[in-house]
Amino acid sequence: MFKTKSGYCFITPYEIILTRQNQLKKAPAKPAGDISLILLSVYSIGAAFVFYSSILGFQREDYYPASILLIVAIGIMAYVYTSRNISFVPIIPREDIRDIELYK
């Protein structure tokens, strides 16, 4: 066990567990990894709707609101693209670890 910036890290033979408490038995029994996929899917659907609304605005020749919607859609898509690697999983299997960097 060692302390991290936001909690504690426990290294077991088969997984690495991140918790906010300093006891392993208080760790969540079930990881919440699908939450990030669901959130990014909702943001993607929202971005597609805003992009479609922007296209409709350009077809109606409402250029100012359509350009604002286009900028918002691009911003949402950029957020989804940069957030695709963010994980809410507090339990990491050893097979998923590809590289380790140590800092002093």
XYZ file of C-alpha atoms in Angstrom:
104
model
C 0.000 0.000 0.000
C 1.146 3.537 -0.713
C -0.450 6.989 -0.658
C -1.373 8.789 -3.873
C -2.584 12.356 -4.452
C -6.249 11.447 -4.009
C -6.201 8.302 -1.855
C -4.388 5.008 -1.439
C -3.140 2.337 -3.838
C -3.131 -1.365 -2.956
C -1.157 -3.793 -5.120
C -2.431 -7.369 -5.058
C -1.139 -10.321 -7.117
C -3.888 -9.925 -9.733
C -4.972 -6.290 -9.653
C -4.264 -2.772 -8.465
C -6.983 -1.194 -6.323
C -7.366 2.568 -5.817
C -9.383 3.720 -2.798
C -9.969 6.875 -0.797
C -9.735 5.006 2.526
C -6.615 3.404 3.904
C -8.306 0.011 4.312
C -8.738 -2.495 1.532
C -11.993 -3.958 2.864
C -13.746 -0.619 2.269
C -12.919 -0.753 -1.443
C -15.857 -0.988 -3.841
C -16.723 -4.585 -4.691
C -17.828 -3.801 -8.232
C -15.977 -1.391 -10.550
C -17.939 1.364 -12.275
C -16.127 1.229 -15.615
C -19.178 1.434 -17.875
C -20.041 4.884 -16.549
C -17.421 6.577 -18.724
C -18.699 4.778 -21.826
C -22.267 5.829 -21.067
C -21.287 9.460 -20.431
C -19.220 9.702 -23.597
C -22.074 8.139 -25.575
C -24.529 10.713 -24.236
C -22.115 13.547 -25.075
C -21.625 12.107 -28.578
C -25.365 11.943 -29.179
C -25.719 15.515 -27.908
C -22.914 16.681 -30.201
C -24.561 14.962 -33.165
C -27.880 16.691 -32.375
C -26.224 20.112 -32.052
C -24.277 19.528 -35.279
C -27.496 18.533 -37.076
C -29.242 21.649 -35.740
C -26.329 23.707 -37.035
C -26.673 22.194 -40.510
C -30.393 22.966 -40.502
C -29.617 26.555 -39.489
C -27.199 26.948 -42.399
C -29.857 25.589 -44.769
C -32.353 28.183 -43.443
C -29.648 30.845 -43.901
C -29.549 31.703 -40.188
C -25.781 32.007 -40.211
C -25.109 33.506 -36.774
C -27.014 30.946 -34.626
C -25.863 28.126 -36.909
C -22.214 29.107 -36.542
C -22.579 29.285 -32.732
C -24.128 25.797 -32.743
C -21.329 24.538 -34.976
C -18.690 25.879 -32.569
C -20.503 24.226 -29.631
C -20.706 20.907 -31.520
C -16.998 21.030 -32.345
C -16.223 21.798 -28.688
C -18.284 18.832 -27.481
C -16.632 16.534 -30.033
C -13.186 17.736 -28.928
C -14.116 17.057 -25.286
C -15.278 13.533 -26.153
C -12.087 12.905 -28.139
C -9.798 14.027 -25.314
C -11.859 12.240 -22.625
C -11.982 8.823 -24.247
C -9.073 7.517 -22.137
C -10.376 8.780 -18.796
C -11.389 5.865 -16.627
C -13.560 5.713 -13.524
C -12.423 2.172 -12.752
C -10.839 1.939 -9.285
C -9.757 -1.689 -9.886
C -7.129 -2.175 -12.594
C -6.264 -5.739 -13.722
C -2.530 -6.395 -14.136
C -3.028 -7.367 -17.793
C -4.222 -3.816 -18.609
C -0.998 -2.140 -17.436
C 1.250 -1.439 -20.401
C 3.848 0.983 -19.078
C 5.031 2.298 -15.716
C 6.648 5.698 -15.159
C 8.237 6.529 -11.817
C 8.613 10.135 -10.642
C 10.841 11.419 -7.849
